[in-house]
Short mmCIF file of C-alpha atoms and ligand atoms in Angstrom, two decimals:
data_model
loop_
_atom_site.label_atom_id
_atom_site.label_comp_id
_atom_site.label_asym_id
_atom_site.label_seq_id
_atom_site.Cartn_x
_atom_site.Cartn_y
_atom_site.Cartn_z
CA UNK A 180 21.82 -12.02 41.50
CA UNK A 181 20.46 -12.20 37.68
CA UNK A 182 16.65 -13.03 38.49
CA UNK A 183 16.13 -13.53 34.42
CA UNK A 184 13.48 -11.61 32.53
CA UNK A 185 10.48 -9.70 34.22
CA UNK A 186 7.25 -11.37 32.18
CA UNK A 187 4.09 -11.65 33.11
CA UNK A 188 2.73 -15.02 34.31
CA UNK A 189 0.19 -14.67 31.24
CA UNK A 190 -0.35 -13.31 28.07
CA UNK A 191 -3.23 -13.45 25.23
CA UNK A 192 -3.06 -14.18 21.86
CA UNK A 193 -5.26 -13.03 18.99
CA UNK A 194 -4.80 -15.15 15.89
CA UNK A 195 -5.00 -13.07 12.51
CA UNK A 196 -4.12 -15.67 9.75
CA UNK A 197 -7.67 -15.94 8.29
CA UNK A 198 -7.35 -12.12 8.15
CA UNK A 199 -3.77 -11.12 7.87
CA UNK A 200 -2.66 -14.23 6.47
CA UNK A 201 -5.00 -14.89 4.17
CA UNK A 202 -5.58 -11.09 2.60
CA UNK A 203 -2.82 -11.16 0.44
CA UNK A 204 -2.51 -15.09 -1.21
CA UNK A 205 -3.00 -14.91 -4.80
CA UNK A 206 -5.36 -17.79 -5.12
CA UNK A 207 -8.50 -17.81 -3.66
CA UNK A 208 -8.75 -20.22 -0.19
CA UNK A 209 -12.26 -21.70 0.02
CA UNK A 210 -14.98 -20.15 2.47
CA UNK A 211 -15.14 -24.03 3.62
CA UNK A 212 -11.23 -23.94 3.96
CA UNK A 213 -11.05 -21.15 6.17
CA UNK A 214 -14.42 -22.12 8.00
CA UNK A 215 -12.41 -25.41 9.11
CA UNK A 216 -9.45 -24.09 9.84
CA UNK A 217 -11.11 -21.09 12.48
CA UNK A 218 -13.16 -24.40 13.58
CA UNK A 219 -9.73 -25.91 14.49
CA UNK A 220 -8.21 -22.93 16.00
CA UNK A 221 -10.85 -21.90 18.71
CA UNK A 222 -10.44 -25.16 19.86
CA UNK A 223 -6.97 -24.50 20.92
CA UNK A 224 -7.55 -22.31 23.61
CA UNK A 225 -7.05 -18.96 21.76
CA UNK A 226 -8.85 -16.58 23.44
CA UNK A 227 -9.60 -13.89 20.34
CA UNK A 228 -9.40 -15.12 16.25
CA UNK A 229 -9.63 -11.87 13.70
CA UNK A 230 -11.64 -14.61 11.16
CA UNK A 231 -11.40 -11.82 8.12
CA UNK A 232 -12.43 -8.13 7.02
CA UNK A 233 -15.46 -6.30 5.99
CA UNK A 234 -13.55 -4.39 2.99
CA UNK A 235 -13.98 -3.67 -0.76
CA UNK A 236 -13.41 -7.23 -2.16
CA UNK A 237 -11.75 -5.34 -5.07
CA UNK A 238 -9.46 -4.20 -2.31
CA UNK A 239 -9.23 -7.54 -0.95
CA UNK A 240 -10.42 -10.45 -3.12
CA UNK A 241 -9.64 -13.35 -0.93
CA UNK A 242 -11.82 -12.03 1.77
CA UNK A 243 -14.69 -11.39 -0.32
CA UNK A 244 -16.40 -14.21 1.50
CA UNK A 245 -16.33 -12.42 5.09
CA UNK A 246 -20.36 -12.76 5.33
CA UNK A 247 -20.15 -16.68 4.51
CA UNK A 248 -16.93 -17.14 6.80
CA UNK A 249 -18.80 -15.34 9.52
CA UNK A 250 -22.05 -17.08 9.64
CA UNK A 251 -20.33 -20.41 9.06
CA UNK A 252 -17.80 -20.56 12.07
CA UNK A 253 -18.47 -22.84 15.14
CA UNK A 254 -19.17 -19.48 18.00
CA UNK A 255 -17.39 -21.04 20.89
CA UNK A 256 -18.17 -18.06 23.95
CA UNK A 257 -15.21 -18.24 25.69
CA UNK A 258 -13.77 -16.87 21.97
CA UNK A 259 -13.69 -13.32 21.24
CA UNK A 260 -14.55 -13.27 17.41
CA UNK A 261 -13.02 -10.00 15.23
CA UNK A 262 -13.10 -8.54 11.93
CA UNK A 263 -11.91 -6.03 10.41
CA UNK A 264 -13.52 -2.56 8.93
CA UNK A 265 -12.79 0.39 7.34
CA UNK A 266 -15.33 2.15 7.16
CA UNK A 267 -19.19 2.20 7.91
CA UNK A 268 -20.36 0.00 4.91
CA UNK A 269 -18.12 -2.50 6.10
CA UNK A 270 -19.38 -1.37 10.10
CA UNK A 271 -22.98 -2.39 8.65
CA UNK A 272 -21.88 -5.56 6.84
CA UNK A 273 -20.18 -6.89 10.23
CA UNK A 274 -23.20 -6.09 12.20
CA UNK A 275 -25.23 -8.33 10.49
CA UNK A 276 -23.52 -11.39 11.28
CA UNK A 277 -22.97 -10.79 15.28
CA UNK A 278 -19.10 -10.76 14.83
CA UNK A 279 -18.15 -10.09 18.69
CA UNK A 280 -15.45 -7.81 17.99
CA UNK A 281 -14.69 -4.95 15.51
CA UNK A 282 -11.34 -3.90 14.28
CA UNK A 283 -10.81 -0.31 13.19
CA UNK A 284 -7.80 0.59 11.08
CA UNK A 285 -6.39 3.65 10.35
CA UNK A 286 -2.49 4.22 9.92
CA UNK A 287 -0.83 7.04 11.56
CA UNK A 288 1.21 7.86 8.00
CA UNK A 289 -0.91 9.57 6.01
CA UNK A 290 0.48 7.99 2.13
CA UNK A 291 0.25 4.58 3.87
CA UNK A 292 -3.99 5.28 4.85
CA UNK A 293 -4.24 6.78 1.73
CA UNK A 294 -2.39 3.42 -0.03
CA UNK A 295 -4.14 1.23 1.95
CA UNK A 296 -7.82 2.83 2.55
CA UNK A 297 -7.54 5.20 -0.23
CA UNK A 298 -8.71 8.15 2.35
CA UNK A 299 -6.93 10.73 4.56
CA UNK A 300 -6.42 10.27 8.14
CA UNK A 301 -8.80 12.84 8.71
CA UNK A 302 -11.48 10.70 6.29
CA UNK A 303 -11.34 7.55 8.37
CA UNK A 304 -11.46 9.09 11.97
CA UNK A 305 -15.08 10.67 10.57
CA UNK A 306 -16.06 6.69 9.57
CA UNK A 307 -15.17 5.83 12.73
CA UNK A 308 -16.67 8.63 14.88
CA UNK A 309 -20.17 7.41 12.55
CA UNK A 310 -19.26 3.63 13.38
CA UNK A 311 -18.89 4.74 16.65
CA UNK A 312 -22.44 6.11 17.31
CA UNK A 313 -23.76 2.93 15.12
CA UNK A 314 -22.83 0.52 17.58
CA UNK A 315 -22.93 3.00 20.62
CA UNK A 316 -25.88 1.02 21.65
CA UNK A 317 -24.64 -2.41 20.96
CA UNK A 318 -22.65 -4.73 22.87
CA UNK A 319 -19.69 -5.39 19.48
CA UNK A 320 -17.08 -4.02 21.22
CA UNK A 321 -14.41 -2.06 19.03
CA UNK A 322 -11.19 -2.04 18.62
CA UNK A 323 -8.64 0.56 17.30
CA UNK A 324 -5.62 -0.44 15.26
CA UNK A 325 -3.18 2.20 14.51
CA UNK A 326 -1.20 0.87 11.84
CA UNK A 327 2.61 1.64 10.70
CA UNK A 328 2.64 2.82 14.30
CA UNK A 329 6.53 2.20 14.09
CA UNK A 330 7.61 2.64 10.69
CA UNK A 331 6.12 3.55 7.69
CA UNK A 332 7.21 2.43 4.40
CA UNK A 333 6.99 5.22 2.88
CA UNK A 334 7.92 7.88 5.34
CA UNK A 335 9.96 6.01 7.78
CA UNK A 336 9.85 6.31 11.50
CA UNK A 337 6.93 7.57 13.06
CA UNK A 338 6.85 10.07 15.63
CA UNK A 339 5.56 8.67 19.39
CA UNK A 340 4.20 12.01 20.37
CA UNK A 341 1.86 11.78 17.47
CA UNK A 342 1.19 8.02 17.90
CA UNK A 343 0.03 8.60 21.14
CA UNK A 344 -2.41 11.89 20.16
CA UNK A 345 -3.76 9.63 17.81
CA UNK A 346 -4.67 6.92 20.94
CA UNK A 347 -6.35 9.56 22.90
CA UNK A 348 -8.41 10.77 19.72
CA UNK A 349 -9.73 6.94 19.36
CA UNK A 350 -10.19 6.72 22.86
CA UNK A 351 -11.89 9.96 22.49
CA UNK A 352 -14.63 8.54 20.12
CA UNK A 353 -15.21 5.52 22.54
CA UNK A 354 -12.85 2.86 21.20
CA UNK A 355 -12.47 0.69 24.21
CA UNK A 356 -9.04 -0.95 23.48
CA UNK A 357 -6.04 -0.39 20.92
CA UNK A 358 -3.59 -2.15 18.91
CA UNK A 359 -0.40 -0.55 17.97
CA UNK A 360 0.62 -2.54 14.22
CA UNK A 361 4.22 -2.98 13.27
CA UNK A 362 3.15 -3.07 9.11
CA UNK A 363 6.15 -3.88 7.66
CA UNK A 364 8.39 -5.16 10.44
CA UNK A 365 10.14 -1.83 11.03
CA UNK A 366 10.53 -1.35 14.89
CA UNK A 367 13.26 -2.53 17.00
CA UNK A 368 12.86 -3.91 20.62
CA UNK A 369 14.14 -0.72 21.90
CA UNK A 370 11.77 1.27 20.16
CA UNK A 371 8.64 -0.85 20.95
CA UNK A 372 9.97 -0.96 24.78
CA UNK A 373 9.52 3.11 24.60
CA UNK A 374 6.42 3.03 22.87
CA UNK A 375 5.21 0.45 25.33
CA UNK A 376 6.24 1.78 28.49
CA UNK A 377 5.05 5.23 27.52
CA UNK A 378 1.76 3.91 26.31
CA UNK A 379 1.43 2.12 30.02
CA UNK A 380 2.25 5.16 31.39
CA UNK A 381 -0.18 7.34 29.93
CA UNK A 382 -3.45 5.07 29.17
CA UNK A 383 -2.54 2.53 32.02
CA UNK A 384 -6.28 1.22 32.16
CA UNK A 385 -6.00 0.65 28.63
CA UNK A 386 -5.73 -3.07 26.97
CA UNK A 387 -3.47 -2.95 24.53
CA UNK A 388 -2.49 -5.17 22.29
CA UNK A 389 1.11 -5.79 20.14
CA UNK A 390 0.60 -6.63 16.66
CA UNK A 391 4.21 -7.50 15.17
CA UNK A 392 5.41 -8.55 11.56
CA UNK A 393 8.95 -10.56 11.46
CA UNK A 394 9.90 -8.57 7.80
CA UNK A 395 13.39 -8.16 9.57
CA UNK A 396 13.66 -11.37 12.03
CA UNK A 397 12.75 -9.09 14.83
CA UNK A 398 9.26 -9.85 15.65
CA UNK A 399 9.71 -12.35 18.77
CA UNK A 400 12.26 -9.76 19.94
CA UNK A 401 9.83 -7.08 20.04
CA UNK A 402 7.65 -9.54 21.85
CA UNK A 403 9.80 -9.86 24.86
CA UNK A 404 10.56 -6.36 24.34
CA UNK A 405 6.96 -5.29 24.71
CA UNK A 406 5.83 -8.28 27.67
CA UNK A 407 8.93 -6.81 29.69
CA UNK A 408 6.96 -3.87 29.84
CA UNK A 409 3.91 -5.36 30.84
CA UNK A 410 1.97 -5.48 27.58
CA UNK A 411 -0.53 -9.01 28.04
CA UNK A 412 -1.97 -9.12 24.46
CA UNK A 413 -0.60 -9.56 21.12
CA UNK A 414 -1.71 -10.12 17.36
CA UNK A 415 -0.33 -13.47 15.50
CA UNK A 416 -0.79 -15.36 12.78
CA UNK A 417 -0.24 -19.08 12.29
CA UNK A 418 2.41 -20.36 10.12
CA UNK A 419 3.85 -16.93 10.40
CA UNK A 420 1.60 -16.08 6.95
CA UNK A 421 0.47 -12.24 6.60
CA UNK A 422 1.21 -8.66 5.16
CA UNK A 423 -0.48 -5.70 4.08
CA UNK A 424 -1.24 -5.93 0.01
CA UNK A 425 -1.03 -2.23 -0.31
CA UNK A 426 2.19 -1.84 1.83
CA UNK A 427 5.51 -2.37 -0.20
CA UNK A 428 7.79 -5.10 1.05
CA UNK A 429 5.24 -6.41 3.40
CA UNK A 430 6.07 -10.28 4.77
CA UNK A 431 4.44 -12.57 7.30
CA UNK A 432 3.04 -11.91 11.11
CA UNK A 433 4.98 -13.49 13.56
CA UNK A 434 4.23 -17.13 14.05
CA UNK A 435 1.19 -17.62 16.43
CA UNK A 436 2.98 -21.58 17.43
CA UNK A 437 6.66 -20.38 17.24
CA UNK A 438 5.37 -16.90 19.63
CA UNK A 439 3.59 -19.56 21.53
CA UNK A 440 5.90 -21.95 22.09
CA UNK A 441 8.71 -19.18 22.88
CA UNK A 442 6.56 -17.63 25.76
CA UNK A 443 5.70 -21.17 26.63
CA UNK A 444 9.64 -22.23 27.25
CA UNK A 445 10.27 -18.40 29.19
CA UNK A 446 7.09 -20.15 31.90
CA UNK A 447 4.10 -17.30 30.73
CA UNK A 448 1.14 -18.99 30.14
CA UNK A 449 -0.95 -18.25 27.01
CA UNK A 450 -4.05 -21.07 27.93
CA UNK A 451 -3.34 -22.51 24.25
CA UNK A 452 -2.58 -26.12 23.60
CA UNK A 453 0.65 -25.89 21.93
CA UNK A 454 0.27 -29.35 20.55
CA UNK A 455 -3.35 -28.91 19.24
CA UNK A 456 -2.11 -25.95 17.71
CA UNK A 457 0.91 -27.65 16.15
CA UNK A 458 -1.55 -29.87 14.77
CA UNK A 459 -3.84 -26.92 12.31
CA UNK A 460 -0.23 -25.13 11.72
CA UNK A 461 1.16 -28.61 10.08
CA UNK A 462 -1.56 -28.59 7.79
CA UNK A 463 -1.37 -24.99 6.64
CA UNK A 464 0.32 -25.38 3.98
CA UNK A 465 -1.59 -27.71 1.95
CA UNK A 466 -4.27 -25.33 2.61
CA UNK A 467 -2.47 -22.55 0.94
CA UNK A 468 -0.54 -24.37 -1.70
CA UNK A 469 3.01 -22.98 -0.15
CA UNK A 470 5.29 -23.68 1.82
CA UNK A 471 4.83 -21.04 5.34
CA UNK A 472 7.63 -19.05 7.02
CA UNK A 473 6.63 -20.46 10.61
CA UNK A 474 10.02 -23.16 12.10
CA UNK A 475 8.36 -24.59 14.70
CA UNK A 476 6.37 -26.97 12.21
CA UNK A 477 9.87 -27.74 10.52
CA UNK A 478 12.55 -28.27 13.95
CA UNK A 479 9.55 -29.37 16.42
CA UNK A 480 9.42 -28.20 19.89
CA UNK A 481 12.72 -27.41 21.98
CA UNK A 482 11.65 -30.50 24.59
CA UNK A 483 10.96 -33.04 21.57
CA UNK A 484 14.71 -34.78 22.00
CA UNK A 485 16.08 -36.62 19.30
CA UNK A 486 17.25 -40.68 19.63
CA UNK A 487 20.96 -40.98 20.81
CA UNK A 488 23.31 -41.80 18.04
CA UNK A 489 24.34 -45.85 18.56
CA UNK A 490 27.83 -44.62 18.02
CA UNK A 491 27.45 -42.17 20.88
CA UNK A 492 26.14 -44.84 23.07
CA UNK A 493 28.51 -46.97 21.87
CA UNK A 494 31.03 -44.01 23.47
CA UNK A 495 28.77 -44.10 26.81
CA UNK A 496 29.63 -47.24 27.74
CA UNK A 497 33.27 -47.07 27.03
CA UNK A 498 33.63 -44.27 29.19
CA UNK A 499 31.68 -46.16 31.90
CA UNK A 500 33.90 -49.26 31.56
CA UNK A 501 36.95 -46.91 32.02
N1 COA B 892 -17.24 -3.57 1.97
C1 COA B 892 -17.61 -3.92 0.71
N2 COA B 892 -17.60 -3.07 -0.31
C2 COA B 892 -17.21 -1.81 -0.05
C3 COA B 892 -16.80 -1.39 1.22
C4 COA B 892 -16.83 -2.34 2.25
N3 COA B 892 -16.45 -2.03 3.49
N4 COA B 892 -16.48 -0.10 1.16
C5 COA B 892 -16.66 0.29 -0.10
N5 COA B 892 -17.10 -0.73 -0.84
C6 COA B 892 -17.44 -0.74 -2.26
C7 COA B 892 -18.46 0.31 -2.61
O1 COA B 892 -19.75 -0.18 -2.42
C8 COA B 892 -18.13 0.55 -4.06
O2 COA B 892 -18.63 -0.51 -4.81
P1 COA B 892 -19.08 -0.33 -6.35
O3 COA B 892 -17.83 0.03 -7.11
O4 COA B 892 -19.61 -1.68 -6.71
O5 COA B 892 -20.10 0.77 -6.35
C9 COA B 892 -16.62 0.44 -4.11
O6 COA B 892 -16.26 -0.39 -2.99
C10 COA B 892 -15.91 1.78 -3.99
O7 COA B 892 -16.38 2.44 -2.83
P2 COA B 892 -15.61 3.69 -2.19
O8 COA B 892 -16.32 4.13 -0.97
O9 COA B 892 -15.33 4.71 -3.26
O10 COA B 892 -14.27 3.00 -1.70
P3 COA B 892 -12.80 3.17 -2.23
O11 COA B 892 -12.64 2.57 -3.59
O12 COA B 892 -12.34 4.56 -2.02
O13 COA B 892 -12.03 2.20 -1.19
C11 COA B 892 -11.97 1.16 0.96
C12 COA B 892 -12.07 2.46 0.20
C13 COA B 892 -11.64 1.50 2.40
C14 COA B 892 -13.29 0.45 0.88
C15 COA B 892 -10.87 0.27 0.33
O14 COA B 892 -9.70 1.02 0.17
C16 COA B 892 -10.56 -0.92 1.20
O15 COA B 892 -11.37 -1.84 1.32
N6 COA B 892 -9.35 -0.97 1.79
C17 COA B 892 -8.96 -2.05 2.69
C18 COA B 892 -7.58 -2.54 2.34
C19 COA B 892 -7.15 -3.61 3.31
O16 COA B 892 -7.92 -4.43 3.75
N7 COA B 892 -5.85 -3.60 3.64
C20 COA B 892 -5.27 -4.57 4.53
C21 COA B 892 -5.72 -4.51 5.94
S1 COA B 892 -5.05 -3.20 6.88
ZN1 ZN B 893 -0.49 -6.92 9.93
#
């Protein structure tokens, strides 16, 4: 007998579009803009919200305002607040304003860190091992992203072996959980569902979380790839918005609503009002100026039915006279 997909009853979603979203839009979104719009989202039942990063605003001048954003958000506790850092200036800057949740990211390619953090792999495990005894004593809890963890865009595949080293030398400094990051939409479900099932294998008390871009129309594929494993957690962004400036190619997330609504319909439970959400994702592009790569917003949810065509009606009762 086909018994259907093996899921979990419930997965978690972190929403990165103030972060990953927003990093790359060529006009500047106003602190009150995003402020509102992370107001909106925590109310939707998302658990975690990456609200922006603590990096050089020449790097990234739409997140220049991370101090503002941070300090102006509603702190809701049953939401995990993140932001991303680089290296120990940005550490410091986050620790001012209480963020919950600290993102470290390093990619396993070494031309992508150096593209994207403009220092050697080597470089940014010594920030971390210094952010590391900063907030030993703290309760931010930190996060390690290893990013092009499938693909880099310059060098291609990346080995798992070395993936995986790289996990044990963050869990090594104390990094508590891990995200493996898709950059530039390169893996395939087959690939994540090895990565996956090897990472469970070897760090099985580890959370880990998915964090998927759709560059090739494969993100919600690797999704189901990675849940049939048994990963719970993954990284989205509303309206499907996102990319890494300093990765070539680079295109949106995967859509937090269409991801939602998707492991909705398969019966896993996320705790997120799809329709609340629906709501903030509907208004995301006047917020941006553009239209957003998201469908949901566009076709509406699989259960909203459309009216019956008279002349199909019409047909109906024919066949019912017959
Ligand atoms: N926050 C704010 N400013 C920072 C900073 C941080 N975390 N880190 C460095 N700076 C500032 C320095 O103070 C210095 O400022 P100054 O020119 O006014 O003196 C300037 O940036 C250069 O500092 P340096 O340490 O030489 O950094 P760099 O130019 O080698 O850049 C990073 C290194 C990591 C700061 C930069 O590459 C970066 O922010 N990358 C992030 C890119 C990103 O967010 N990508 C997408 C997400 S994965
Ligand atoms: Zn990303």
């Amino acid at each position: 007998m086909n018994s259907g997909l093996s899921l979990p009853a419930r997965v978690s979603i972190n929403d990165v579009v103030v972060r990953d979203g927003f990093q790359s839009e060529p006009n500047f979104i106003a602190t009150e803009s995003k402020i509102a719009l992370i107001d909106r989202l925590s109310a939707t039942g998302l658990s975690k919200i990456e609200i922006t990063s603590f990096v050089s605003p020449k790097a990234v001048p739409n997140l220049r305002d991370a101090t503002e954003v941070c300090r102006g958000v509603i702190r809701r506790p049953n939401v995990t607040f993140v932001a991303l850092v680089p290296n120990l200036l940005g550490c410091e800057r986050a620790m001012v304003c209480e963020i919950n949740e600290i993102n470290l990211v390093m990619s396993i390619s070494e031309s992508h860190n150096l593209a994207n953090m403009r220092m050697s792999t080597m470089q940014s495990l010594k920030q971390f091992a210094d952010i590391m005894a900063l907030t030993r004593s703290t309760s931010t809890q930190i996060n390690g992203t290893l990013a092009t963890a499938f693909g880099c865009p310059f060098e291609g595949v990346q080995d798992q072996m070395r993936v995986l080293a790289t996990v044990q030398a963050y869990l090594d400094l104390g990094m508590t959980s891990i995200t493996l990051a898709d950059t530039t939409g390169m893996a395939n479900p087959q690939q994540v569902r090895r990565m996956a099932d090897s990472f469970l294998a070897r760090f099985p008390q580890v959370p880990l979380t998915m964090h998927f871009h759709n560059t090739r129309g494969m993100g919600l594929a690797n999704v189901l790839a990675a849940a049939t494993s048994g990963v719970r957690s993954f990284d989205a962004s509303l309206g499907g918005l996102g990319g890494c400036p300093y990765a070539p190619g680079a295109t949106g997330n995967i859509c937090t609503e269409d991801t939602v609504h998707m492991l909705h319909a398969c019966g896993v439970a996320t705790g997120i009002d799809l329709d609340l959400l629906l709501g903030v994702a509907r208004d995301l592009s006047s917020i941006v100026g553009h239209e957003v790569p998201g469908q949901l917003v566009r076709s509406g949810k699989s259960t909203d039915l459309h009216p019956c065509p008279a002349s199909v009606i019409a047909l109906q009762d024919a066949q019912v006279a017959i």
